[in-house]
Amino acid sequence: MDGALLYPQVTETRRIQSLDGMWNFALDPQERGERDGWPTRGLEHPEQVPVPASFNDLFTDKYHREYTGDFWYETDVMVPGEWRDRDVFLRFDAATHRATVFVNGTVVGSHEGGFTPFAVRINDAVHWNKPNRIAVRLNNELNHSTLPAGQTSRLPDGTKVSEPYFDFFNYAGLQRSVRLIAVPKEAVTGYTTEYEIHDDGSADVHYTVETNGTHPVRVTLRDEDGAVVASSEGEHGTLHVPDAHLWNVRAAYLYRIEFTIVSDTAATPVVIDRYYDDIGIRTVEVHGRHILVNGRPVYLKGFGRHEDSVVNGRGENPAVTKRDFELMKWIGANSFRTSHYPYAEDELRMADREGFLVIDECAAVGFMKSLMNFLDAASSDDARNRSFFDDPQVRTRTLEVHKAALRELFERDRNHPSVIMWSLMNEPDSAADSAVPYFEEIFAYARGLDPQHRPLTYTNLMMAAAGRDQCHCFADVICLNRYYGWYVSGGYQLAAAKTAFIDEMNRWMQIEPNKPFVFTEYGADTEAGVHKLPSVQWSEEYQCDYLTMQHEVFDMFDAVTGEQMWNLCDFQTGEGIMRVDGNKKGAFTRDRQPKAAAFLLKRRWETK
């Protein structure tokens, strides 16, 4: 990491200038922008678009909405001359899915992966105290080595079309904030923490701080009132905290950790760099059938979610984030999964503050060669003949891209107390023989990334049901996405769905007798306002009948330690005859209003 990849903070040594706002924007279907000098001369016939936001839903024509290929963003930036003695970076919180960055026509960096931040140093390309042209070429095409995965095809007229192997819209653009960041030449570049909780009420915070220099580092820990409770020196050390306040589920307590690089050559030490962050003292482990936080079993109640809202698409929106957390608090939830990609850093910081438990998921979704994998969950014979992991590109290029994405995810999120588990993949083809060596390598790689050794998992889909999945042995927690009563035996067959569901769970209990199970998806599409007596599929009554059946099965098995309903809110997908303007499995509508199911969940979760 470098100093700009830490969560941006203004201190006495660090400066930040937001570049959010209106940028120039242009599509480049012929891929001629760089050849024609756009990074230097400016974009051809640009339009204005907001950053952060997805570009897809800003326009009224279908070509913009469905566009696949190269596209450009551009803005002018004044870089202060007083920053000359610092390292100056452009920090992109996300650029979906890949980006090349130009400053005054010079390439200063590139990045693959649309959901984690990257920073490019621009000192050698900027004009101090003068306007500087920032241009970014992005691309949203999908293939077997992109995360998320899919394919790109062409219409008869040559127009590129995205064909995702996942059931959410392929939103793209500068979907999170962009900042100009100045940090000292010698800087704090990263840190890690581990925790021990003692019987006498004290705790030890074991830390490692990373810098790019040789001067000594002082470390201070402050409580929520600002009082110093522990201090240490050195790149490795322990902060002993008497009477420690623990970070707990829906009862968060955050300490502030400060790292200060000091010059030891002067009579009075001079601060070279200072960085601070909020941490929570807590432990996470799996013991038998239980997930333990601070040594006590927890039951996860909550949702799979999406960063998805009207007009913004997947663009970061603090107001929507706030509303989502208030909905989850109202309903009695205590957890969510970042389905199916890393969420914006501020969402995790809010989870830290509110005491929510997070299953943090990599963008490795679509690892099954299907354009409708939610249906292939019920048509396994066909899916068996076209495993995603049989592709030689997947075993080489995709594996390396996946490792890089995991490394960036773990480095970004490793210090969040809310993160209690890492999900390495969503609904991969884990029943295929060819999946086993891939899983073995990716899980082994991930186990070396987290000093806190939090549990690792992936979400299993129905085509890899008990007895067919060959990769569950690698996971610490078995996470199941199950739709008995929707994609399988829906409507009047709900009783048969329940029987089949129980049968599969009994098989799982024999196959994995010593691991906890979490249902990371279960749900039924429901059009708000559709009422039927007796219930039929798509009605609010059927959604409640379906959830009641699911919950009855969950409660039959002590190994079930969590339920995360799919989804918190309705969200956008690609168009098709299986979707009515998106996925409608939300307990809330896309504009964040409750369906009948929300009240059913509230009654259950407030008493469970």
Coordinates of C-alpha atoms in Angstrom, one line a residue:
M1 CA 0.0 0.0 0.0
D2 CA 1.0 3.7 -0.2
G3 CA -0.1 6.5 2.0
A4 CA -3.0 7.5 -0.3
L5 CA -4.7 4.0 -0.1
L6 CA -5.4 4.4 3.6
Y7 CA -8.9 5.8 4.2
P8 CA -8.4 9.5 3.5
Q9 CA -8.0 11.7 6.6
V10 CA -6.9 15.3 6.9
T11 CA -4.3 15.7 9.6
E12 CA -1.6 18.3 10.3
T13 CA 0.5 16.5 7.6
R14 CA -2.1 15.4 5.1
R15 CA -4.3 17.3 2.7
I16 CA -7.3 16.3 0.6
Q17 CA -9.1 18.1 -2.2
S18 CA -12.4 16.5 -3.4
L19 CA -12.8 16.2 -7.2
D20 CA -16.5 15.2 -6.9
G21 CA -18.8 17.1 -9.1
M22 CA -19.6 17.5 -12.8
W23 CA -17.0 16.0 -15.2
N24 CA -16.9 15.8 -19.0
F25 CA -18.0 12.5 -20.4
A26 CA -17.8 10.8 -23.8
L27 CA -18.4 7.3 -25.1
D28 CA -15.7 5.8 -27.3
P29 CA -17.1 2.8 -29.2
Q30 CA -14.4 2.9 -31.9
E31 CA -11.6 3.1 -29.2
R32 CA -10.0 6.1 -30.8
G33 CA -9.8 8.5 -27.9
E34 CA -6.2 8.0 -27.1
R35 CA -5.2 7.8 -30.8
D36 CA -7.0 11.1 -31.5
G37 CA -5.4 12.9 -28.6
W38 CA -8.4 13.2 -26.2
P39 CA -6.1 13.1 -23.1
T40 CA -4.4 16.2 -24.3
R41 CA -6.9 18.1 -26.5
G42 CA -10.0 17.2 -24.6
L43 CA -12.9 14.8 -25.2
E44 CA -14.8 15.0 -28.5
H45 CA -18.4 16.4 -28.0
P46 CA -18.4 15.8 -24.3
E47 CA -21.5 15.7 -22.1
Q48 CA -21.5 16.6 -18.4
V49 CA -22.1 13.9 -15.8
P50 CA -21.8 13.7 -12.0
V51 CA -19.1 12.0 -10.1
P52 CA -19.8 9.8 -8.2
A53 CA -22.5 8.0 -10.1
S54 CA -23.1 5.3 -12.6
F55 CA -23.5 6.8 -16.1
N56 CA -26.1 4.3 -17.3
D57 CA -29.3 5.8 -15.8
L58 CA -28.4 9.5 -16.3
F59 CA -29.6 9.5 -19.9
T60 CA -32.9 8.8 -21.6
D61 CA -31.7 6.8 -24.6
K62 CA -31.1 3.1 -24.5
Y63 CA -27.7 3.3 -26.1
H64 CA -26.2 5.0 -23.2
R65 CA -27.9 2.8 -20.7
E66 CA -26.7 -0.5 -22.3
Y67 CA -23.4 0.8 -23.6
T68 CA -20.4 -1.6 -23.5
G69 CA -16.9 -0.6 -24.4
D70 CA -14.5 2.3 -23.7
F71 CA -15.7 5.6 -22.3
W72 CA -14.0 8.6 -20.9
Y73 CA -14.2 11.1 -18.0
E74 CA -12.3 14.4 -17.9
T75 CA -11.9 17.4 -15.6
D76 CA -9.4 20.2 -14.9
V77 CA -7.7 20.5 -11.6
M78 CA -5.6 23.2 -10.0
V79 CA -2.8 21.6 -7.9
P80 CA -1.5 23.9 -5.2
G81 CA 2.2 24.8 -5.4
E82 CA 2.6 24.4 -1.6
W83 CA 2.2 20.6 -2.1
R84 CA 5.5 20.4 -4.1
D85 CA 7.3 18.9 -1.1
R86 CA 4.7 16.1 -0.7
D87 CA 3.7 13.1 -2.7
V88 CA 0.5 14.0 -4.6
F89 CA -1.9 11.3 -5.6
L90 CA -5.1 11.0 -7.5
R91 CA -7.2 8.6 -5.4
F92 CA -10.1 6.8 -7.1
D93 CA -12.3 5.1 -4.6
A94 CA -13.5 2.9 -7.5
A95 CA -13.5 2.9 -11.3
T96 CA -15.6 0.2 -12.9
H97 CA -14.3 -2.1 -14.2
R98 CA -10.8 -1.0 -15.4
A99 CA -9.2 2.4 -15.9
T100 CA -6.2 4.2 -17.4
V101 CA -5.4 7.6 -15.9
F102 CA -3.8 10.5 -17.9
V103 CA -2.5 13.8 -16.5
N104 CA -1.8 16.5 -19.1
G105 CA -1.7 13.7 -21.7
T106 CA 0.7 11.5 -19.8
V107 CA -0.3 8.0 -18.6
V108 CA 0.2 8.0 -14.8
G109 CA -1.3 4.7 -13.9
S110 CA -4.0 2.0 -14.5
H111 CA -6.1 -0.4 -12.5
E112 CA -8.1 -3.5 -13.0
G113 CA -11.2 -4.1 -10.8
G114 CA -14.1 -1.9 -10.3
F115 CA -14.8 -2.0 -6.5
T116 CA -11.6 -1.2 -4.6
P117 CA -9.6 2.0 -4.5
F118 CA -6.4 2.8 -6.3
A119 CA -4.0 5.8 -6.2
V120 CA -1.6 7.1 -8.8
R121 CA 1.3 9.5 -8.0
I122 CA 1.2 12.5 -10.3
N123 CA 4.1 14.7 -9.1
D124 CA 6.0 14.2 -12.4
A125 CA 3.1 15.1 -14.6
V126 CA 1.4 18.1 -13.0
H127 CA 1.8 21.8 -13.5
W128 CA 1.9 23.5 -10.1
N129 CA -0.5 26.3 -9.5
K130 CA -1.9 25.9 -12.9
P131 CA -4.9 23.9 -14.4
N132 CA -4.2 20.3 -15.1
R133 CA -6.2 18.1 -17.4
I134 CA -7.2 14.8 -15.8
A135 CA -8.6 12.2 -18.2
V136 CA -9.7 8.7 -17.4
R137 CA -10.4 6.0 -19.9
L138 CA -12.6 3.3 -18.5
N139 CA -14.0 0.0 -19.9
N140 CA -16.9 -2.1 -18.7
E141 CA -16.6 -5.2 -20.9
L142 CA -17.0 -8.6 -19.3
N143 CA -15.1 -11.9 -19.9
H144 CA -14.1 -15.0 -18.0
S145 CA -11.2 -13.2 -16.2
T146 CA -13.2 -10.1 -15.1
L147 CA -14.6 -9.8 -11.6
P148 CA -17.6 -10.0 -11.9
A149 CA -17.5 -12.5 -14.8
G150 CA -19.5 -12.7 -18.0
Q151 CA -19.0 -12.3 -21.7
T152 CA -19.2 -9.6 -24.3
S153 CA -20.9 -10.2 -27.7
R154 CA -21.9 -8.0 -30.7
L155 CA -25.2 -7.2 -32.3
P156 CA -25.4 -7.5 -36.1
D157 CA -24.4 -3.9 -36.5
G158 CA -21.2 -4.4 -34.4
T159 CA -22.5 -2.8 -31.2
K160 CA -21.0 -4.5 -28.2
V161 CA -23.4 -6.1 -25.6
S162 CA -22.6 -7.1 -22.1
E163 CA -23.8 -10.6 -21.1
P164 CA -23.3 -10.9 -17.4
Y165 CA -23.1 -14.3 -15.6
F166 CA -24.8 -12.5 -12.6
D167 CA -28.2 -11.2 -11.8
F168 CA -27.7 -7.5 -11.3
F169 CA -27.2 -4.6 -13.7
N170 CA -23.6 -4.0 -15.0
Y171 CA -23.5 -0.4 -13.8
A172 CA -20.2 1.3 -14.5
G173 CA -18.3 4.6 -14.3
L174 CA -16.6 6.6 -11.6
Q175 CA -19.1 5.3 -9.1
R176 CA -17.3 6.5 -5.9
S177 CA -15.4 9.6 -4.9
V178 CA -12.2 10.9 -6.6
R179 CA -9.8 12.9 -4.5
L180 CA -6.5 14.7 -4.8
I181 CA -4.4 13.7 -1.8
A182 CA -1.1 15.1 -0.6
V183 CA 0.9 13.0 1.9
P184 CA 4.5 13.5 3.2
K185 CA 7.4 11.9 1.3
E186 CA 7.9 9.7 4.4
A187 CA 4.5 8.5 5.4
V188 CA 2.4 5.8 7.2
T189 CA 1.3 3.5 4.4
G190 CA -0.7 0.9 6.2
Y191 CA -1.3 -0.9 9.5
T192 CA -2.8 -4.1 11.0
T193 CA -4.3 -5.0 14.3
E194 CA -5.0 -8.2 16.3
Y195 CA -6.8 -8.4 19.6
E196 CA -6.6 -10.4 22.9
I197 CA -9.3 -10.1 25.5
H198 CA -8.4 -11.1 29.1
D199 CA -10.5 -12.4 31.9
D200 CA -9.7 -9.3 34.1
G201 CA -11.4 -7.1 31.6
S202 CA -8.3 -5.8 29.9
A203 CA -7.3 -6.2 26.3
D204 CA -4.2 -6.2 24.2
V205 CA -4.1 -4.5 20.8
H206 CA -1.2 -6.0 18.8
Y207 CA -0.3 -3.7 15.9
T208 CA 2.0 -3.5 13.0
V209 CA 2.5 -0.2 11.2
E210 CA 3.9 0.1 7.7
T211 CA 5.9 3.1 6.6
N212 CA 8.1 4.0 3.6
G213 CA 10.9 5.4 5.7
T214 CA 13.3 4.8 8.6
H215 CA 12.2 7.3 11.3
P216 CA 10.6 6.0 14.5
V217 CA 6.9 5.6 14.9
R218 CA 4.9 6.5 18.0
V219 CA 1.5 4.8 18.5
T220 CA -1.3 6.2 20.7
L221 CA -4.7 4.8 21.5
R222 CA -7.5 7.1 22.6
D223 CA -11.0 6.3 24.0
E224 CA -14.2 7.9 22.7
D225 CA -13.7 10.8 25.0
G226 CA -10.2 11.5 23.6
A227 CA -8.3 10.3 26.6
V228 CA -5.1 8.4 26.0
V229 CA -5.5 4.8 27.3
A230 CA -2.3 3.2 25.9
S231 CA 0.8 4.1 23.9
S232 CA 3.8 2.4 22.4
E233 CA 6.7 2.9 20.0
G234 CA 8.0 1.0 17.1
E235 CA 6.7 -0.7 13.9
H236 CA 5.5 -3.7 15.9
G237 CA 4.1 -3.5 19.4
T238 CA 1.3 -4.1 21.9
L239 CA -1.1 -1.5 23.4
H240 CA -2.4 -2.8 26.8
V241 CA -5.9 -1.4 27.5
P242 CA -7.1 -1.8 31.1
D243 CA -10.9 -2.0 31.5
A244 CA -11.3 -2.3 27.8
H245 CA -14.6 -1.3 26.1
L246 CA -15.4 -4.1 23.7
W247 CA -16.9 -3.6 20.2
N248 CA -20.1 -5.6 20.3
V249 CA -23.0 -6.5 18.0
R250 CA -25.3 -3.5 17.8
A251 CA -23.3 -2.0 20.7
A252 CA -20.2 -0.5 19.1
Y253 CA -17.4 1.2 20.9
L254 CA -14.6 2.7 18.8
Y255 CA -11.1 3.7 19.9
R256 CA -8.9 6.0 17.9
I257 CA -5.5 4.7 17.0
E258 CA -2.9 7.3 16.0
F259 CA 0.4 6.7 14.2
T260 CA 3.0 9.5 14.3
I261 CA 6.4 9.4 12.5
V262 CA 8.8 11.7 14.3
S263 CA 12.2 13.1 13.5
D264 CA 14.7 12.0 16.2
T265 CA 17.5 14.4 15.1
A266 CA 16.2 17.6 16.7
A267 CA 16.1 18.5 20.3
T268 CA 12.3 18.8 19.9
P269 CA 10.9 15.9 17.8
V270 CA 9.3 17.1 14.6
V271 CA 6.1 15.4 13.3
I272 CA 6.9 14.0 9.8
D273 CA 3.5 12.3 9.3
R274 CA 0.5 11.6 11.4
Y275 CA -2.4 9.3 10.5
Y276 CA -5.4 8.2 12.6
D277 CA -8.2 5.7 12.3
D278 CA -11.1 4.2 14.3
I279 CA -10.8 0.6 15.5
G280 CA -12.9 -1.7 17.7
I281 CA -11.6 -4.2 20.2
R282 CA -13.2 -7.6 19.5
T283 CA -12.4 -11.1 18.6
V284 CA -14.0 -13.4 16.0
E285 CA -13.7 -17.2 15.7
V286 CA -15.6 -20.3 14.7
H287 CA -16.0 -22.9 17.4
G288 CA -17.9 -26.0 16.4
R289 CA -21.4 -25.0 15.2
H290 CA -21.0 -21.5 16.5
I291 CA -19.7 -18.1 15.2
L292 CA -18.3 -16.4 18.3
V293 CA -17.8 -12.6 18.7
N294 CA -15.9 -11.8 21.9
G295 CA -16.3 -15.5 22.8
R296 CA -20.1 -15.5 22.7
P297 CA -22.3 -17.1 20.0
V298 CA -24.0 -14.7 17.6
Y299 CA -27.0 -15.4 15.3
L300 CA -26.8 -13.3 12.1
K301 CA -30.1 -11.6 11.2
G302 CA -30.1 -9.4 8.1
F303 CA -29.8 -9.2 4.4
G304 CA -27.9 -9.5 1.2
R305 CA -27.9 -6.0 -0.2
H306 CA -26.9 -4.1 -3.3
E307 CA -25.4 -0.7 -3.8
D308 CA -28.3 0.3 -6.0
S309 CA -30.6 3.3 -6.2
V310 CA -32.7 5.2 -8.7
V311 CA -30.7 7.5 -11.0
N312 CA -27.4 6.9 -9.2
G313 CA -27.3 3.2 -10.1
R314 CA -24.4 1.8 -8.2
G315 CA -23.0 5.3 -7.5
E316 CA -22.1 6.0 -3.9
N317 CA -25.0 7.9 -2.2
P318 CA -24.7 8.8 1.5
A319 CA -28.4 9.5 1.9
V320 CA -29.3 6.1 0.5
T321 CA -26.7 4.4 2.7
K322 CA -28.2 6.2 5.8
R323 CA -31.7 5.2 4.9
D324 CA -30.6 1.5 4.4
F325 CA -29.0 1.4 7.9
E326 CA -32.1 3.0 9.4
L327 CA -34.3 0.3 7.7
M328 CA -32.0 -2.4 9.0
K329 CA -32.1 -1.0 12.5
W330 CA -35.9 -0.7 12.4
I331 CA -36.4 -4.3 11.3
G332 CA -34.1 -5.7 14.0
A333 CA -31.2 -6.8 11.7
N334 CA -27.6 -7.1 13.0
S335 CA -25.7 -8.0 9.8
F336 CA -25.4 -7.9 6.0
R337 CA -23.3 -9.3 3.2
T338 CA -21.6 -7.0 0.7
S339 CA -23.2 -8.9 -2.1
H340 CA -21.6 -9.2 -4.6
Y341 CA -18.6 -6.9 -4.4
P342 CA -16.8 -4.7 -1.9
Y343 CA -19.0 -1.8 -0.8
A344 CA -17.8 1.8 -0.4
E345 CA -15.5 2.4 2.5
D346 CA -18.0 4.7 4.2
E347 CA -20.6 1.9 4.3
L348 CA -18.2 -0.2 6.4
R349 CA -17.3 2.8 8.6
M350 CA -21.0 3.2 9.3
A351 CA -21.3 -0.5 10.1
D352 CA -18.4 -0.1 12.5
R353 CA -20.2 2.8 14.2
E354 CA -23.6 1.1 14.3
G355 CA -22.3 -2.4 15.4
F356 CA -23.4 -4.4 12.3
L357 CA -21.7 -7.6 11.4
V358 CA -20.5 -7.8 7.8
I359 CA -19.7 -10.7 5.5
D360 CA -17.3 -8.9 3.2
E361 CA -17.4 -10.3 -0.3
C362 CA -15.0 -10.2 -3.2
A363 CA -16.4 -9.4 -6.6
A364 CA -15.9 -13.0 -7.7
V365 CA -19.5 -13.5 -8.9
G366 CA -20.6 -15.2 -12.1
F367 CA -18.2 -18.1 -11.8
M368 CA -20.7 -20.3 -13.6
K369 CA -21.0 -20.2 -17.3
S370 CA -24.6 -19.2 -17.5
L371 CA -26.5 -16.0 -18.4
M372 CA -29.3 -17.0 -15.9
N373 CA -27.5 -18.8 -13.1
F374 CA -30.5 -18.2 -10.8
L375 CA -32.4 -20.6 -13.1
D376 CA -29.6 -23.1 -13.6
A377 CA -29.7 -23.7 -9.9
A378 CA -32.7 -25.9 -10.8
S379 CA -31.3 -27.4 -14.0
S380 CA -28.1 -28.9 -12.9
D381 CA -27.7 -31.6 -15.6
D382 CA -27.3 -28.9 -18.2
A383 CA -24.9 -26.8 -16.1
R384 CA -22.7 -29.9 -15.4
N385 CA -21.6 -29.9 -19.0
R386 CA -20.2 -26.4 -19.1
S387 CA -18.2 -25.8 -16.0
F388 CA -16.7 -22.3 -15.7
F389 CA -13.5 -23.8 -14.1
D390 CA -12.8 -26.0 -17.2
D391 CA -11.7 -22.8 -19.1
P392 CA -7.9 -22.7 -19.2
Q393 CA -8.2 -18.9 -19.0
V394 CA -9.9 -19.2 -15.6
R395 CA -7.2 -21.5 -14.2
T396 CA -4.5 -18.9 -15.2
R397 CA -5.6 -15.3 -15.8
T398 CA -8.8 -15.3 -13.7
L399 CA -6.9 -16.9 -10.8
E400 CA -4.4 -14.1 -10.8
V401 CA -7.0 -11.4 -11.1
H402 CA -8.9 -13.0 -8.3
K403 CA -5.9 -13.1 -6.0
A404 CA -5.2 -9.4 -6.7
A405 CA -8.8 -8.5 -5.9
L406 CA -8.6 -10.4 -2.6
R407 CA -5.3 -8.7 -1.7
E408 CA -6.8 -5.3 -2.3
L409 CA -10.0 -6.2 -0.4
F410 CA -8.2 -7.5 2.6
E411 CA -5.7 -4.6 2.7
R412 CA -8.6 -2.1 2.5
D413 CA -10.9 -3.7 5.0
R414 CA -8.6 -5.6 7.4
N415 CA -9.0 -3.2 10.3
H416 CA -12.8 -2.8 10.3
P417 CA -14.3 -4.4 13.4
S418 CA -17.6 -4.9 11.6
V419 CA -16.0 -7.3 9.2
I420 CA -16.3 -10.8 10.8
M421 CA -16.0 -13.0 7.7
W422 CA -14.6 -13.0 4.2
S423 CA -16.6 -14.4 1.3
L424 CA -14.2 -15.3 -1.5
M425 CA -16.9 -16.1 -4.2
N426 CA -20.6 -16.0 -4.7
E427 CA -22.4 -19.0 -6.3
P428 CA -19.5 -20.5 -8.1
D429 CA -19.8 -23.9 -9.9
S430 CA -18.5 -25.7 -6.8
A431 CA -19.8 -29.1 -8.0
A432 CA -17.4 -29.3 -10.8
D433 CA -14.2 -31.5 -10.5
S434 CA -12.2 -28.6 -12.0
A435 CA -13.3 -26.3 -9.3
V436 CA -11.4 -28.2 -6.6
P437 CA -7.8 -27.1 -7.4
Y438 CA -9.0 -23.5 -8.0
F439 CA -10.7 -23.4 -4.6
E440 CA -7.8 -25.0 -2.9
E441 CA -5.4 -22.4 -4.2
I442 CA -7.6 -19.4 -3.7
F443 CA -8.5 -20.3 -0.1
A444 CA -4.8 -21.0 0.8
Y445 CA -3.9 -17.6 -0.6
A446 CA -6.6 -15.8 1.3
R447 CA -5.6 -17.5 4.6
G448 CA -2.3 -15.7 4.5
L449 CA -3.8 -12.2 4.0
D450 CA -5.6 -11.6 7.3
P451 CA -3.7 -11.2 10.6
Q452 CA -6.9 -11.6 12.5
H453 CA -7.6 -15.0 10.8
R454 CA -11.3 -14.3 10.4
P455 CA -13.4 -17.1 8.9
L456 CA -13.4 -17.7 5.2
T457 CA -16.4 -18.8 3.2
Y458 CA -18.2 -18.7 -0.2
T459 CA -21.9 -18.9 -1.0
N460 CA -23.2 -22.2 -2.3
L461 CA -26.0 -22.3 -4.8
M462 CA -28.6 -25.0 -5.3
M463 CA -27.0 -26.7 -8.3
A464 CA -24.2 -27.7 -5.9
A465 CA -26.5 -29.0 -3.2
A466 CA -25.5 -31.3 -0.4
G467 CA -23.6 -34.3 -1.9
R468 CA -22.7 -32.5 -5.1
D469 CA -20.6 -29.6 -3.8
Q470 CA -17.0 -30.6 -3.8
C471 CA -15.4 -27.5 -2.2
H472 CA -17.3 -27.1 1.1
C473 CA -14.3 -28.6 2.9
F474 CA -12.3 -25.3 2.3
A475 CA -14.9 -23.1 4.1
D476 CA -15.0 -22.3 7.8
V477 CA -18.7 -21.5 7.6
I478 CA -21.1 -23.1 5.1
C479 CA -23.1 -20.3 3.5
L480 CA -26.2 -21.4 1.5
N481 CA -28.3 -19.5 -1.1
R482 CA -31.6 -21.4 -1.2
Y483 CA -34.8 -20.8 -3.1
Y484 CA -37.0 -23.8 -2.4
G485 CA -40.5 -22.5 -3.0
W486 CA -39.4 -20.0 -5.7
Y487 CA -37.1 -21.3 -8.4
V488 CA -37.9 -24.9 -7.2
S489 CA -41.4 -26.1 -6.4
G490 CA -43.1 -22.7 -6.1
G491 CA -46.7 -21.7 -5.6
Y492 CA -49.0 -24.6 -4.7
Q493 CA -46.0 -26.9 -4.4
L494 CA -44.7 -25.0 -1.3
A495 CA -45.2 -28.0 0.9
A496 CA -43.2 -30.2 -1.4
A497 CA -40.5 -27.5 -1.4
K498 CA -40.3 -27.7 2.3
T499 CA -39.9 -31.4 2.3
A500 CA -37.1 -31.2 -0.3
F501 CA -35.4 -28.4 1.7
I502 CA -35.5 -30.5 4.9
D503 CA -34.1 -33.5 3.0
E504 CA -31.1 -31.4 1.8
M505 CA -30.4 -30.0 5.2
N506 CA -30.4 -33.5 6.7
R507 CA -27.8 -34.5 4.2
W508 CA -25.7 -31.4 5.0
M509 CA -25.8 -32.3 8.7
Q510 CA -24.2 -35.6 7.9
I511 CA -21.6 -34.2 5.5
E512 CA -20.6 -31.2 7.7
P513 CA -21.4 -32.2 11.3
N514 CA -19.1 -29.6 12.9
K515 CA -19.5 -26.3 11.0
P516 CA -22.0 -23.5 11.4
F517 CA -24.5 -22.8 8.5
V518 CA -25.6 -19.3 7.4
F519 CA -28.3 -18.8 4.9
T520 CA -26.9 -15.9 2.8
E521 CA -29.8 -15.8 0.4
Y522 CA -33.4 -16.9 0.4
G523 CA -36.3 -15.0 -1.1
A524 CA -39.2 -14.7 -3.5
D525 CA -39.9 -12.0 -6.1
T526 CA -42.8 -9.8 -5.0
E527 CA -44.4 -6.9 -6.8
A528 CA -45.3 -4.4 -4.1
G529 CA -49.1 -3.8 -4.0
V530 CA -50.0 -7.1 -5.5
H531 CA -52.4 -8.9 -3.1
K532 CA -54.0 -12.3 -3.5
L533 CA -56.2 -14.4 -1.2
P534 CA -55.2 -17.2 -1.4
S535 CA -51.7 -16.3 -2.1
V536 CA -50.0 -16.7 -5.5
Q537 CA -46.4 -16.1 -6.6
W538 CA -45.4 -12.5 -6.9
S539 CA -48.0 -11.4 -4.3
E540 CA -47.0 -9.9 -1.0
E541 CA -49.0 -12.7 0.7
Y542 CA -46.9 -15.4 -1.1
Q543 CA -43.6 -13.7 0.0
C544 CA -44.8 -14.0 3.6
D545 CA -45.9 -17.6 3.1
Y546 CA -42.5 -18.4 1.5
L547 CA -40.5 -16.7 4.3
T548 CA -42.5 -18.5 7.0
M549 CA -41.7 -21.9 5.5
Q550 CA -38.0 -21.0 5.2
H551 CA -37.9 -19.9 8.8
E552 CA -39.6 -23.1 10.0
V553 CA -36.8 -25.1 8.3
F554 CA -34.1 -22.9 9.7
D555 CA -35.4 -23.4 13.2
M556 CA -35.3 -27.2 12.9
F557 CA -31.5 -27.2 12.8
D558 CA -29.2 -26.0 15.6
A559 CA -26.4 -25.7 13.1
V560 CA -28.1 -22.7 11.4
T561 CA -26.4 -19.6 12.9
G562 CA -27.7 -17.0 10.6
E563 CA -30.3 -15.9 8.0
Q564 CA -29.8 -13.0 5.6
M565 CA -32.9 -12.6 3.4
W566 CA -32.4 -11.7 -0.2
N567 CA -32.7 -8.7 -0.6
L568 CA -33.0 -5.6 1.6
C569 CA -34.4 -3.7 -1.3
D570 CA -35.5 -4.3 -4.9
F571 CA -32.7 -3.7 -7.3
Q572 CA -32.0 -3.2 -11.0
T573 CA -31.0 -6.1 -13.3
G574 CA -30.6 -6.5 -17.0
E575 CA -33.9 -6.6 -18.8
G576 CA -35.6 -9.9 -19.6
I577 CA -38.8 -11.9 -19.4
M578 CA -37.8 -13.3 -16.0
R579 CA -37.5 -9.8 -14.4
V580 CA -40.1 -7.0 -14.2
D581 CA -37.9 -3.9 -14.2
G582 CA -35.3 -5.7 -11.9
N583 CA -35.2 -8.2 -9.1
K584 CA -38.2 -7.7 -6.8
K585 CA -37.1 -9.9 -3.9
G586 CA -36.7 -7.0 -1.5
A587 CA -38.3 -6.7 1.9
F588 CA -38.4 -3.0 0.8
T589 CA -39.1 -1.5 -2.6
R590 CA -36.3 0.2 -4.5
D591 CA -37.4 3.5 -3.1
R592 CA -37.0 2.1 0.4
Q593 CA -40.7 1.5 1.4
P594 CA -41.8 -1.7 3.2
K595 CA -43.6 -4.6 1.8
A596 CA -45.7 -6.9 4.1
A597 CA -42.6 -9.1 4.5
A598 CA -40.7 -6.4 6.3
F599 CA -43.2 -6.5 9.2
L600 CA -43.0 -10.3 9.3
L601 CA -39.2 -10.1 9.5
K602 CA -39.4 -7.4 12.1
R603 CA -41.6 -9.6 14.4
R604 CA -39.2 -12.5 14.0
W605 CA -35.9 -10.7 14.5
E606 CA -37.0 -8.5 17.4
T607 CA -37.6 -11.6 19.4
K608 CA -35.0 -14.1 18.1

